[in-house]
CSV table of C-alpha atoms and ligand atoms in Angstrom, one decimal:
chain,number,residue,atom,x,y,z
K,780,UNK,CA,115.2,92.2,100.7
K,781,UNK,CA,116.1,92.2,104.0
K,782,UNK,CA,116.8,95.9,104.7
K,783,UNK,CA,120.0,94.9,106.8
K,784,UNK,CA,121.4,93.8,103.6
K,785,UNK,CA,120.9,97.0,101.7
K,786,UNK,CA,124.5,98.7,101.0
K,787,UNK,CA,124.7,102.7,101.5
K,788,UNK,CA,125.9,102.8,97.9
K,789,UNK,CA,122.5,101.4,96.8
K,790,UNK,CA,120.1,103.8,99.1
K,791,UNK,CA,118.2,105.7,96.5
K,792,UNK,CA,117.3,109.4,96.7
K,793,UNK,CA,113.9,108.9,97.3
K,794,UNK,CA,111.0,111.2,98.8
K,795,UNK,CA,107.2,111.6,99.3
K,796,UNK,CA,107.1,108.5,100.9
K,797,UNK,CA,103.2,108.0,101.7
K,798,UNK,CA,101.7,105.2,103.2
K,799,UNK,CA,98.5,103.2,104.1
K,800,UNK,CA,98.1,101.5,107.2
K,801,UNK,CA,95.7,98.8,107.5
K,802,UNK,CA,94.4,96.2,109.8
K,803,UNK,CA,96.5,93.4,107.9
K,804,UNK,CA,98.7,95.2,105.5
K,805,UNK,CA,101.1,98.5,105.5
K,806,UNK,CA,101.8,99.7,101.9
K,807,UNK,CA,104.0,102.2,101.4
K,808,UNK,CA,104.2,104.1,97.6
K,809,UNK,CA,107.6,106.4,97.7
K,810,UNK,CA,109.7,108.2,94.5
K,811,UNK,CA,113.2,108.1,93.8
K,812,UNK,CA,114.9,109.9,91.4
K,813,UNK,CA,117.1,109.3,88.8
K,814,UNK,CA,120.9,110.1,89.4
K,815,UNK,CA,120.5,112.8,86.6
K,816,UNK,CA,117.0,113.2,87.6
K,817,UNK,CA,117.0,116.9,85.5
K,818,UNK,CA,115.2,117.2,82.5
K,819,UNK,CA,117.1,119.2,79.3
K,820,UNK,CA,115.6,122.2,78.1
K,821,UNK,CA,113.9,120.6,75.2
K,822,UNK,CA,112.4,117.7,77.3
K,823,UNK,CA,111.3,120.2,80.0
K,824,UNK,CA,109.3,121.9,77.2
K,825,UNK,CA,107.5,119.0,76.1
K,826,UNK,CA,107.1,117.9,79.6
K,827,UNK,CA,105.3,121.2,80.5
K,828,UNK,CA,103.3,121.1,77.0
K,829,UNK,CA,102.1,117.5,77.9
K,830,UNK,CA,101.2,118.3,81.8
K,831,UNK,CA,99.9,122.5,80.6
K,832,UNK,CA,102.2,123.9,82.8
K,833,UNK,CA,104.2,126.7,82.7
K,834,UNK,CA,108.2,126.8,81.4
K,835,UNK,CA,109.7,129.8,83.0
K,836,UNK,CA,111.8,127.0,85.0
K,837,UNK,CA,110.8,127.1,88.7
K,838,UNK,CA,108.6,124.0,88.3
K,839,UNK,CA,111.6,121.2,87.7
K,840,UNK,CA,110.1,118.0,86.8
K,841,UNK,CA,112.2,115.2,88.0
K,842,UNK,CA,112.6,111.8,86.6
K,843,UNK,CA,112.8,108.3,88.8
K,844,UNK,CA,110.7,106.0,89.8
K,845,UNK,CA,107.8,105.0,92.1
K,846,UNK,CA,108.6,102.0,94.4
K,847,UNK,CA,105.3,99.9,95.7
K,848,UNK,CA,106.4,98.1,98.9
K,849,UNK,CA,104.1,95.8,101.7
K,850,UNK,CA,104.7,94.7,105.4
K,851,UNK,CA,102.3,92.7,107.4
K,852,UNK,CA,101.3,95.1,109.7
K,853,UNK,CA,102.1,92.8,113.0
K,854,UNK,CA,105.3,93.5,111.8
K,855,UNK,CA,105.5,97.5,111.7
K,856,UNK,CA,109.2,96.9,113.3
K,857,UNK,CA,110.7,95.6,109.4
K,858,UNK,CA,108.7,98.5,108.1
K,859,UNK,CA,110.3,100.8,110.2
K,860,UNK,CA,113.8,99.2,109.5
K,861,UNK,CA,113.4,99.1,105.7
K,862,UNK,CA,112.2,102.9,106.2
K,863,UNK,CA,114.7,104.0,108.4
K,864,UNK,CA,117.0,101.9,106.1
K,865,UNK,CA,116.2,103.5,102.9
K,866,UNK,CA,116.2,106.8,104.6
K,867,UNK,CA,112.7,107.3,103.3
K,868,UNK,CA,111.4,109.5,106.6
K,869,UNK,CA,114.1,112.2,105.4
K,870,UNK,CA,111.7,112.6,102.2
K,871,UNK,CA,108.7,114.0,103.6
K,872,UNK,CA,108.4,117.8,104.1
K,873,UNK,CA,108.1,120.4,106.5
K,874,UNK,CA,105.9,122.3,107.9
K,875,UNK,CA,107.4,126.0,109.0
K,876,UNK,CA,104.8,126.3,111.6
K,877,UNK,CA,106.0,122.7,113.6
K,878,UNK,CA,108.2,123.2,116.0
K,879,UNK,CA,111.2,121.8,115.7
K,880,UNK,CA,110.7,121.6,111.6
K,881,UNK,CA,110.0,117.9,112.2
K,882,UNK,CA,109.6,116.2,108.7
K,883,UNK,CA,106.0,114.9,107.7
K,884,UNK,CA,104.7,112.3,106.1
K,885,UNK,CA,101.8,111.1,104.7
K,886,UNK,CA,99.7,108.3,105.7
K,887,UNK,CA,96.4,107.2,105.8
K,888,UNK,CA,94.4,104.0,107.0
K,889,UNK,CA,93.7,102.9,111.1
K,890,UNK,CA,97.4,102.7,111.3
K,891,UNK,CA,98.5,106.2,111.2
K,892,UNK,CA,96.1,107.1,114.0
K,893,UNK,CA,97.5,104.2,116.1
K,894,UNK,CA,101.0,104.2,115.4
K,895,UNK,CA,101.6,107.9,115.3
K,896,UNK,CA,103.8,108.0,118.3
K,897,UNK,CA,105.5,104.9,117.6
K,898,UNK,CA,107.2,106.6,114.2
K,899,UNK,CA,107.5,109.6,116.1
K,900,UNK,CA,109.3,108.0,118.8
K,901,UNK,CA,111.2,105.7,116.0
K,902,UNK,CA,111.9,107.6,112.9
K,903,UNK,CA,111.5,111.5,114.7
K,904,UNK,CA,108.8,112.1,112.1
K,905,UNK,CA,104.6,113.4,112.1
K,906,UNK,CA,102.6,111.5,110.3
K,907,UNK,CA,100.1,113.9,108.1
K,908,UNK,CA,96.7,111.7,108.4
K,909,UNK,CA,94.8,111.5,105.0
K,910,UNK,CA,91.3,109.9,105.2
K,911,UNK,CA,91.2,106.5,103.9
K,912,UNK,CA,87.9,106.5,101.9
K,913,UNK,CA,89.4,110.4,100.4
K,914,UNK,CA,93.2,108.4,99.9
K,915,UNK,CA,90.6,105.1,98.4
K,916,UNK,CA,88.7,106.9,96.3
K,917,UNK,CA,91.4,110.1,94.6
K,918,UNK,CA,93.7,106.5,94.1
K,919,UNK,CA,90.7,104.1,92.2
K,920,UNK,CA,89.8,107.5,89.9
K,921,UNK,CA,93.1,108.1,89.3
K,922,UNK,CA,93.9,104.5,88.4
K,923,UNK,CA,90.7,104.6,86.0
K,924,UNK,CA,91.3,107.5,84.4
K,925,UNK,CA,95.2,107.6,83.6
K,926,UNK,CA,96.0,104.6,83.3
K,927,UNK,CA,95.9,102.0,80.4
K,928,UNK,CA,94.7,98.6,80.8
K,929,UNK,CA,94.2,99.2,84.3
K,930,UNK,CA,90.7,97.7,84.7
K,931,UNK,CA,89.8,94.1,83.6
K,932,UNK,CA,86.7,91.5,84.0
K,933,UNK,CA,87.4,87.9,85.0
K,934,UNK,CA,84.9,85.1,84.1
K,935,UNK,CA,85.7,81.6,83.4
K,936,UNK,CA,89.1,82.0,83.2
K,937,UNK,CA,89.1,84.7,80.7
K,938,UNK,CA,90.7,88.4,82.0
K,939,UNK,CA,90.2,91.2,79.4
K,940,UNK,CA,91.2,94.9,79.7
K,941,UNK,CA,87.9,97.2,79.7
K,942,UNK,CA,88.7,100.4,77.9
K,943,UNK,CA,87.4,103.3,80.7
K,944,UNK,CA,85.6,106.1,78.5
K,945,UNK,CA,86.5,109.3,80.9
K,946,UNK,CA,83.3,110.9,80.3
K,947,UNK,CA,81.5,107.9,81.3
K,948,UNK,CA,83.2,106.8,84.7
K,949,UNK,CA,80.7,108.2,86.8
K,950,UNK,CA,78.9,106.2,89.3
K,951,UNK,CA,80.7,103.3,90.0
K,952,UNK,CA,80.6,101.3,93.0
K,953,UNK,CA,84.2,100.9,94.3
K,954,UNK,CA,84.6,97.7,96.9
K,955,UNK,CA,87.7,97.7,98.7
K,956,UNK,CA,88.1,94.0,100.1
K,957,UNK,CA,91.0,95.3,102.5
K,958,UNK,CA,90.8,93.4,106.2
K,959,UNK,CA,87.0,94.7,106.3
K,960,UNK,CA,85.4,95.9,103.5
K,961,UNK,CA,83.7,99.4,102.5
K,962,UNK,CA,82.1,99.6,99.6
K,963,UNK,CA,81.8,103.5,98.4
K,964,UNK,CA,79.6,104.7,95.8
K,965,UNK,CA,82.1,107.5,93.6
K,966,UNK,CA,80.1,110.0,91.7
K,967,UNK,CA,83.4,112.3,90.6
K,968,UNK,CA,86.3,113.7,91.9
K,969,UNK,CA,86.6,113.8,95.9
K,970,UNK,CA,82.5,113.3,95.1
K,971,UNK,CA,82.0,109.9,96.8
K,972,UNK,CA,79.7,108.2,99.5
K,973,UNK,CA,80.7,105.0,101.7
K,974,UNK,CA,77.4,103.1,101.4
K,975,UNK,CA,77.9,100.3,103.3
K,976,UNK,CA,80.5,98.0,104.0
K,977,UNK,CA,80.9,94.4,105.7
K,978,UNK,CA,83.1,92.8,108.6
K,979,UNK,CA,83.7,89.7,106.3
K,980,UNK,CA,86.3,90.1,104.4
K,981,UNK,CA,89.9,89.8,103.7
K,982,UNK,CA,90.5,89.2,107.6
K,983,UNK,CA,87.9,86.7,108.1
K,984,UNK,CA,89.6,84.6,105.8
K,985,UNK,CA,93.0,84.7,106.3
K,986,UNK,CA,91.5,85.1,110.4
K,987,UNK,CA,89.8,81.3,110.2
K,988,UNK,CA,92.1,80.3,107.8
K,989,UNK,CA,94.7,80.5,109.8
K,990,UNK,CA,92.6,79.0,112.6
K,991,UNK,CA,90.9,76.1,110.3
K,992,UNK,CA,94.6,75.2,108.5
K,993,UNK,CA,97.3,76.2,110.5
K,994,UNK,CA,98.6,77.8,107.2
K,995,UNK,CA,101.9,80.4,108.1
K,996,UNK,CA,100.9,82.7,105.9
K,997,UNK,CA,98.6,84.3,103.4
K,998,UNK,CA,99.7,83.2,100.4
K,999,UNK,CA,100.3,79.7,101.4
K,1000,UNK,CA,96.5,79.4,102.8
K,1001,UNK,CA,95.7,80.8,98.9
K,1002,UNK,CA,98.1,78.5,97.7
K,1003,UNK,CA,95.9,75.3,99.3
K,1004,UNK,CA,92.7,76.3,97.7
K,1005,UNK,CA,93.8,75.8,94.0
K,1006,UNK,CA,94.0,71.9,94.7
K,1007,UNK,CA,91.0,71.8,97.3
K,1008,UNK,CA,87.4,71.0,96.2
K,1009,UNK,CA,84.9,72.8,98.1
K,1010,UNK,CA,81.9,70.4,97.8
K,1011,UNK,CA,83.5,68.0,100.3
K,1012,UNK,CA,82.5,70.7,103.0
K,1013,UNK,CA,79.9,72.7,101.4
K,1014,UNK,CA,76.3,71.4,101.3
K,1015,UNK,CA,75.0,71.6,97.7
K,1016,UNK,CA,71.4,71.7,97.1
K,1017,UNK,CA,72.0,68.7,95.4
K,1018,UNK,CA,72.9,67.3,98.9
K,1019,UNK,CA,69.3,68.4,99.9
K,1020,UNK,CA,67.3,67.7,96.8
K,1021,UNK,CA,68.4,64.1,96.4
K,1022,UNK,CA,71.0,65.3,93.4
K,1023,UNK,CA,68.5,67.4,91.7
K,1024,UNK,CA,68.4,71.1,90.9
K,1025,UNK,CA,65.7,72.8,92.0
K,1026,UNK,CA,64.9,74.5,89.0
K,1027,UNK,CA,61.6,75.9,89.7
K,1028,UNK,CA,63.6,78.6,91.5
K,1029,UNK,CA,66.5,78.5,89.5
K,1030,UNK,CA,68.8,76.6,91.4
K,1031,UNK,CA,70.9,74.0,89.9
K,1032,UNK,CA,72.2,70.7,91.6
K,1033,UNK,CA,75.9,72.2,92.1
K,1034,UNK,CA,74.9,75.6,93.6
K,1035,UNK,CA,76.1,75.8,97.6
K,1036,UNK,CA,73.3,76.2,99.4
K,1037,UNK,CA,75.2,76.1,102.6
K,1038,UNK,CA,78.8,77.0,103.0
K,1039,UNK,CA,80.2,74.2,105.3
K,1040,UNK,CA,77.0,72.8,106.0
K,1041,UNK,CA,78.4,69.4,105.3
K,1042,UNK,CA,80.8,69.4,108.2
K,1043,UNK,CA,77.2,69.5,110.6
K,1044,UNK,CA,76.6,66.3,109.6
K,1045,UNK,CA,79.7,64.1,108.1
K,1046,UNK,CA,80.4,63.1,111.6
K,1047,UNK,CA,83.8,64.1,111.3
K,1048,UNK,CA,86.2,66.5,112.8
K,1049,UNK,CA,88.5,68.9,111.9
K,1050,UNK,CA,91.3,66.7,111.5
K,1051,UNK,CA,89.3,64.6,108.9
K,1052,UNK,CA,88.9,67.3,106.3
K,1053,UNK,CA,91.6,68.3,104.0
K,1054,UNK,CA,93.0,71.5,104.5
K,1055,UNK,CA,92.8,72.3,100.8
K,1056,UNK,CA,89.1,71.5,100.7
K,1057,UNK,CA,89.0,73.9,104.1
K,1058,UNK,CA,90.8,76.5,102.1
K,1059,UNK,CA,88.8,76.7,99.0
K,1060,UNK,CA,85.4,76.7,100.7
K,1061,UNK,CA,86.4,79.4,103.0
K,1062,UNK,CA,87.6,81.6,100.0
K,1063,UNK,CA,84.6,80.6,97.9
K,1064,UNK,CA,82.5,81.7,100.8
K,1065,UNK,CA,83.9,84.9,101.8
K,1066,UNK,CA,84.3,86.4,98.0
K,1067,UNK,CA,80.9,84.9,96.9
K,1068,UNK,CA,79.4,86.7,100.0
K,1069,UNK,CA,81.5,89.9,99.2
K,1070,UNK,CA,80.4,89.6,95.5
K,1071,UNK,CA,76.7,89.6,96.1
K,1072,UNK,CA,76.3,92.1,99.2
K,1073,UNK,CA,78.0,94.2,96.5
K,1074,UNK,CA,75.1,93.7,94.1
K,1075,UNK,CA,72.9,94.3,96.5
K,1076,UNK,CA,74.5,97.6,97.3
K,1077,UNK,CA,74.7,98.7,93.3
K,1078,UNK,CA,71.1,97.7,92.7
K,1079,UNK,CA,70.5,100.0,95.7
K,1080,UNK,CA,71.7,102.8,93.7
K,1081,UNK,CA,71.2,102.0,90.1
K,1082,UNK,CA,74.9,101.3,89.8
K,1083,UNK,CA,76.3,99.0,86.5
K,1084,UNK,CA,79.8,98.9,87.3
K,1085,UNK,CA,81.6,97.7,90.1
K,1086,UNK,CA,84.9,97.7,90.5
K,1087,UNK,CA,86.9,95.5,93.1
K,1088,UNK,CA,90.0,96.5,95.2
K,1089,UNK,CA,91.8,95.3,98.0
K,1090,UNK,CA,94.8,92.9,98.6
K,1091,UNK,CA,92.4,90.4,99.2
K,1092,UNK,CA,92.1,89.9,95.9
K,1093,UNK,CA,95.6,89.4,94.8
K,1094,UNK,CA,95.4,88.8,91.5
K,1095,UNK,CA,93.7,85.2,92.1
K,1096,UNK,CA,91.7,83.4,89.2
K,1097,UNK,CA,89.1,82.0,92.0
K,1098,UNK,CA,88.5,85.0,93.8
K,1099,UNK,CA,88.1,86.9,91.1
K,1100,UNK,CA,85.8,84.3,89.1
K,1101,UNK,CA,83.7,83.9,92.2
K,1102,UNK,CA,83.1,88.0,92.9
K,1103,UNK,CA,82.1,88.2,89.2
K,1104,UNK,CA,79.9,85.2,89.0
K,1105,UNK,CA,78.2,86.2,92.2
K,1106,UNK,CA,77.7,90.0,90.8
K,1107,UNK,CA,76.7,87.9,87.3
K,1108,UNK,CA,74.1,85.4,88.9
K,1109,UNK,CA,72.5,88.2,91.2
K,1110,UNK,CA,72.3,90.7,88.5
K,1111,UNK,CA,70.9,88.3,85.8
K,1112,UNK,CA,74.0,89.9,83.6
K,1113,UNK,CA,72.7,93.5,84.3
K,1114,UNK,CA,75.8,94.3,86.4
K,1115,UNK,CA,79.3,93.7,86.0
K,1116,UNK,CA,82.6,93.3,88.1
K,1117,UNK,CA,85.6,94.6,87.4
K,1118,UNK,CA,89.3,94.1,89.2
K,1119,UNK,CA,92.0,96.7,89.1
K,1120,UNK,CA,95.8,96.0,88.7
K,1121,UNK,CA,96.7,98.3,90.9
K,1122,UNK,CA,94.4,96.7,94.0
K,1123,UNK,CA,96.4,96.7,96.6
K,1124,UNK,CA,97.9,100.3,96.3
K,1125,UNK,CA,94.8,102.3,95.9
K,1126,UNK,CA,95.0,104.2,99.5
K,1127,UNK,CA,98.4,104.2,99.3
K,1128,UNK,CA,98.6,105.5,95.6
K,1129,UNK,CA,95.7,108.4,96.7
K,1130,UNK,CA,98.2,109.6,100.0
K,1131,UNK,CA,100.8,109.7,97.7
K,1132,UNK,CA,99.3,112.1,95.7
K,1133,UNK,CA,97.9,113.9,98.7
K,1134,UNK,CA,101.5,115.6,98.7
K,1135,UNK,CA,100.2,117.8,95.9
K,1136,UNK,CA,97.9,119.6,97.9
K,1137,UNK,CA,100.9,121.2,99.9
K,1138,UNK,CA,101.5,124.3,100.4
K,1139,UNK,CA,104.7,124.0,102.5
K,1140,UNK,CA,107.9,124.7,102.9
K,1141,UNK,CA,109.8,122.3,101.0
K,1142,UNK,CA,109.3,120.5,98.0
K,1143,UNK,CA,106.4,119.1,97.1
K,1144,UNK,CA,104.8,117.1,94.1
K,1145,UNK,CA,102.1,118.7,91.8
K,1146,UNK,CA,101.8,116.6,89.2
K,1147,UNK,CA,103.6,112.8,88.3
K,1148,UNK,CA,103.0,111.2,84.8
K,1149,UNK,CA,104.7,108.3,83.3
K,1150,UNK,CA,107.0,108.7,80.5
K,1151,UNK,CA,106.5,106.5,77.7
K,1152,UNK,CA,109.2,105.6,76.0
K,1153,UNK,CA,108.0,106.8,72.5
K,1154,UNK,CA,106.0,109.8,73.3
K,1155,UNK,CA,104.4,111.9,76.3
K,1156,UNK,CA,100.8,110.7,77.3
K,1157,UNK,CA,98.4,113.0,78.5
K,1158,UNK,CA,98.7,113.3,82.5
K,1159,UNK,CA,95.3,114.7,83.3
K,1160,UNK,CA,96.2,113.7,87.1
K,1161,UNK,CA,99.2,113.2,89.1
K,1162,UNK,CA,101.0,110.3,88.3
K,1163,UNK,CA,101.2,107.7,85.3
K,1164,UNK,CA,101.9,104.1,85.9
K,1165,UNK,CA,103.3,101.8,82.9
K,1166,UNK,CA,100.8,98.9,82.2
K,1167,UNK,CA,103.1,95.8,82.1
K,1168,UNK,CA,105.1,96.3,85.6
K,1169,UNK,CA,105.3,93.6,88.4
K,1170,UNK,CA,104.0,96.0,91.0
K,1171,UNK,CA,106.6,93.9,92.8
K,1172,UNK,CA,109.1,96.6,91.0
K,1173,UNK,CA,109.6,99.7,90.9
K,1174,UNK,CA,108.0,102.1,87.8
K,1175,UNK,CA,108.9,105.0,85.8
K,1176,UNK,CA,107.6,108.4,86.2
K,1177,UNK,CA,108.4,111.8,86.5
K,1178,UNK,CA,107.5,114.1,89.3
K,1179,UNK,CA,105.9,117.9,88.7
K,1180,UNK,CA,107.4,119.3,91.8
K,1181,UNK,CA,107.6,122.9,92.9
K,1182,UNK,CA,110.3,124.2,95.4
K,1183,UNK,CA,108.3,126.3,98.2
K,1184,UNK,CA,109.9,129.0,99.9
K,1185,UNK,CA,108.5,130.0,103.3
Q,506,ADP,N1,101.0,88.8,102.7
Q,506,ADP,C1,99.8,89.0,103.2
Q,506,ADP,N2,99.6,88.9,104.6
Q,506,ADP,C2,98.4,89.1,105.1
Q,506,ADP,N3,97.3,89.3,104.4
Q,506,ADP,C3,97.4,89.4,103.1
Q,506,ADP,C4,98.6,89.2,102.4
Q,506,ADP,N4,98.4,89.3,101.1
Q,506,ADP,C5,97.1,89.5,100.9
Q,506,ADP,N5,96.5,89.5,102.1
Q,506,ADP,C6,95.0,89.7,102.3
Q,506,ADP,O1,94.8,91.1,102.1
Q,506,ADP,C7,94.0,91.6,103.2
Q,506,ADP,C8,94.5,93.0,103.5
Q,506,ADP,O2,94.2,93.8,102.4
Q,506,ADP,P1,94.5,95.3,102.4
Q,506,ADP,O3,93.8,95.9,101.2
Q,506,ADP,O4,95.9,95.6,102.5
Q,506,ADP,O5,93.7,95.8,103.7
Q,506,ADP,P2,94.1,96.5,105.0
Q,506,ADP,O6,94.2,98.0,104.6
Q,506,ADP,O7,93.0,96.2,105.9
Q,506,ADP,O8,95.4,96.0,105.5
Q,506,ADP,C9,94.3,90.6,104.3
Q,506,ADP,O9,93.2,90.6,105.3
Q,506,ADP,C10,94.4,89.3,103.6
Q,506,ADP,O10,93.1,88.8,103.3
Q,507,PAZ,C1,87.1,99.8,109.3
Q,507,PAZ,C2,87.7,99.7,107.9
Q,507,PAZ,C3,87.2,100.9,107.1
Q,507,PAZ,C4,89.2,99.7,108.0
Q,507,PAZ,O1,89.8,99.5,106.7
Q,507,PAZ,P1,90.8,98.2,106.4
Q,507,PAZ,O2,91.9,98.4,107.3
Q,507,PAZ,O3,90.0,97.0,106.6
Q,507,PAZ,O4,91.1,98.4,104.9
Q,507,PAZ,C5,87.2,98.4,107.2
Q,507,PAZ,O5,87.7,97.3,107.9
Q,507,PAZ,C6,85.6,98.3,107.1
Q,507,PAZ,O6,85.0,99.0,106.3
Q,507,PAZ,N1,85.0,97.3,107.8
Q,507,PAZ,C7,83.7,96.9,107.7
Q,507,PAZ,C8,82.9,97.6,108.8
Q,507,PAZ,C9,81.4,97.5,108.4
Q,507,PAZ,O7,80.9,98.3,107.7
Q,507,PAZ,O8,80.7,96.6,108.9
């Protein structure tokens, strides 16, 4: 929506805005409350039963919703708008010892290090700098822990939900596929080590993309490789062996054995290859590449699981069946890749609930869980998301907050 046309009457109240500013991408994760937000006695008790906290009343839980919402980062100035529009920056808190009580927010990512004074200058706020692999990690355990159907496997076309036993997270390999890519082995809560990482991803394609194409945006250059067929610019080692596999070291006719390699030697130019057939090779190169340095990094450490994360991803059947068929070949079946729903939002989702660890003046969340329609479900962690929700929308929860006094 374009935040000039919101109408005052359809602002929100919302607060704990936290965000995640990355090389490509700004997300922002904020709550809003419900008009009558207040629980009734009775559903405060069952609240505080559900979340073991205490009911003498000074811990209101408030009901809303928690908005998911993504800018292009080269265009900060419409997040700023659609913040200053919403009146978001008036939900952060404050610290007593600031002077001039100037309201904080969270954020995490590259961004809130480089565009600190540009919201201060802006909005009038501080931005309260969360690490990224803390905000990463504290968001992917939280996603795997509380919430239902959140992690899934992709192979040939087939998605299904992996049931996450709580007492058998532990290690995982998480992969965030952002503009770079970290990947961070996770042995427990704020327990976690970045192991390595590599400077192609999610920006090298969208980067050359952009350059190869002369697509306008992401989604478009995604949009191109569903009808493009990479093996008119990839070099198969079927191209090399005279069609044949070369089986006696398991490679079959059809495997690339050189991303683009055929362009060296079509005689062609740029012009001459179809920008769909650009597009798919690109993205088969960049997630197969991504999918086995990840292998190599779990086999480093004795790691099974691997879950990926990321906007990169974006929900999309190729990228997904490439990552898991690289992790698949590589591993001989021994490892296995998983995608979260939630991919995108991770950082953001971890800042978010970053706000608990306050201590200031002001209000401040302690606890979120979902409400189910039916019945309460256990909130073991901050915040509950509902399983079927376009992240697109916004979702239900309720907020654990406590009022602060100085
Ligand atoms: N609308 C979009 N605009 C730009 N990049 C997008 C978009 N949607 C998905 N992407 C992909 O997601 C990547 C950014 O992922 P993200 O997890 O947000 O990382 P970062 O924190 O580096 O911004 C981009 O490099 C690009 O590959
Ligand atoms: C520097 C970063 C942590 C920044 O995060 P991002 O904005 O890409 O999500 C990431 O881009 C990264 O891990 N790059 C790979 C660097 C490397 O290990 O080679």
């Amino acid at each position: 929506m374009d935040p000039a046309e919101v109408r005052n009457e359809e602002i929100p109240q919302a607060s704990h805005l936290a965000l995640d500013i990355g090389g490509s991408l700004i997300k922002l994760v904020y709550f809003s409350r419900n008009d009558n937000s207040h629980t009734d006695d009775k559903e405060q008790r069952t609240l505080n039963e559900g979340l073991g906290v205490s009911s003498d009343g000074s811990c209101p839980i408030l009901k809303g919703r928690l908005h998911f919402a993504k800018f292009e980062t080269s265009k900060i100035n419409d997040c700023l708008e659609f913040i200053r529009c919403y009146r978001l920056h008036l939900g952060g808190f404050q610290h007593h010892e600031t002077p001039s009580n100037k309201i904080i927010i969270k954020a995490t990512g590259g961004g809130a290090y480089k565009f600190a004074n540009l919201f201060e200058e802006e909005l009038g706020i501080s931005l309260d700098k969360e690490d990224e692999m803390d905000c990463l990690v504290t968001g992917a355990n939280f996603l795997l822990k509380e919430v239902q159907q959140e992690a899934f496997t992709y192979l040939d076309g087939h998605k299904e939900f992996v049931q996450i036993d709580h007492n058998d997270l532990y290690p995982y390999l998480l992969v965030k596929i952002g503009s770079g890519v970290s990947m961070i082995k996770v042995d427990g809560d704020g327990k976690f080590e970045r192991v390595s990482g590599t400077n192609l991803g999610g920006g090298t394609f969208w980067g050359l993309g952009r350059l190869l194409t002369k697509c306008k945006s992401f989604d478009e250059l995604l949009e191109l490789s569903h009808q493009g067929n990479n093996r008119v610019v990839d070099m198969l080692v079927g191209d090399i062996y005279g069609g044949m596999d070369y089986s006696k070291i398991g490679l079959s006719a059809t495997t690339i054995a050189s991303s683009f390699g055929k362009a060296i030697s079509d005689n062609k130019e740029l012009e001459d290859y179809r920008s769909e057939d650009i597009s798919r090779s690109l993205l088969r190169m960049i997630s197969n590449n991504i999918g086995q340095v990840a292998y190599l990094n779990a086999l480093r450490f004795g790691l099974k699981r691997i879950f990926f994360g990321g906007f990169f991803i974006r929900g999309h059947a190729y990228t997904m069946d490439t990552i898991a068929v690289a992790v698949h070949f590589w591993s001989k079946g021994e490892a296995k890749a998983m995608f979260l729903r939630h991919e995108g939002f991770l950082g953001a989702l971890g800042t978010f609930m970053s706000y608990g660890k306050q201590s200031y003046e002001g209000l401040s969340v302690d606890q979120a869980t979902q409400q189910f329609p039916m019945s309460l479900s256990h909130a073991g962690d901050k915040i509950y998301c509902p399983l079927s929700q376009d992240l697109n929308d916004s979702i239900e929860c309720s907020v654990y907050a406590t009022q602060h006094h100085s």
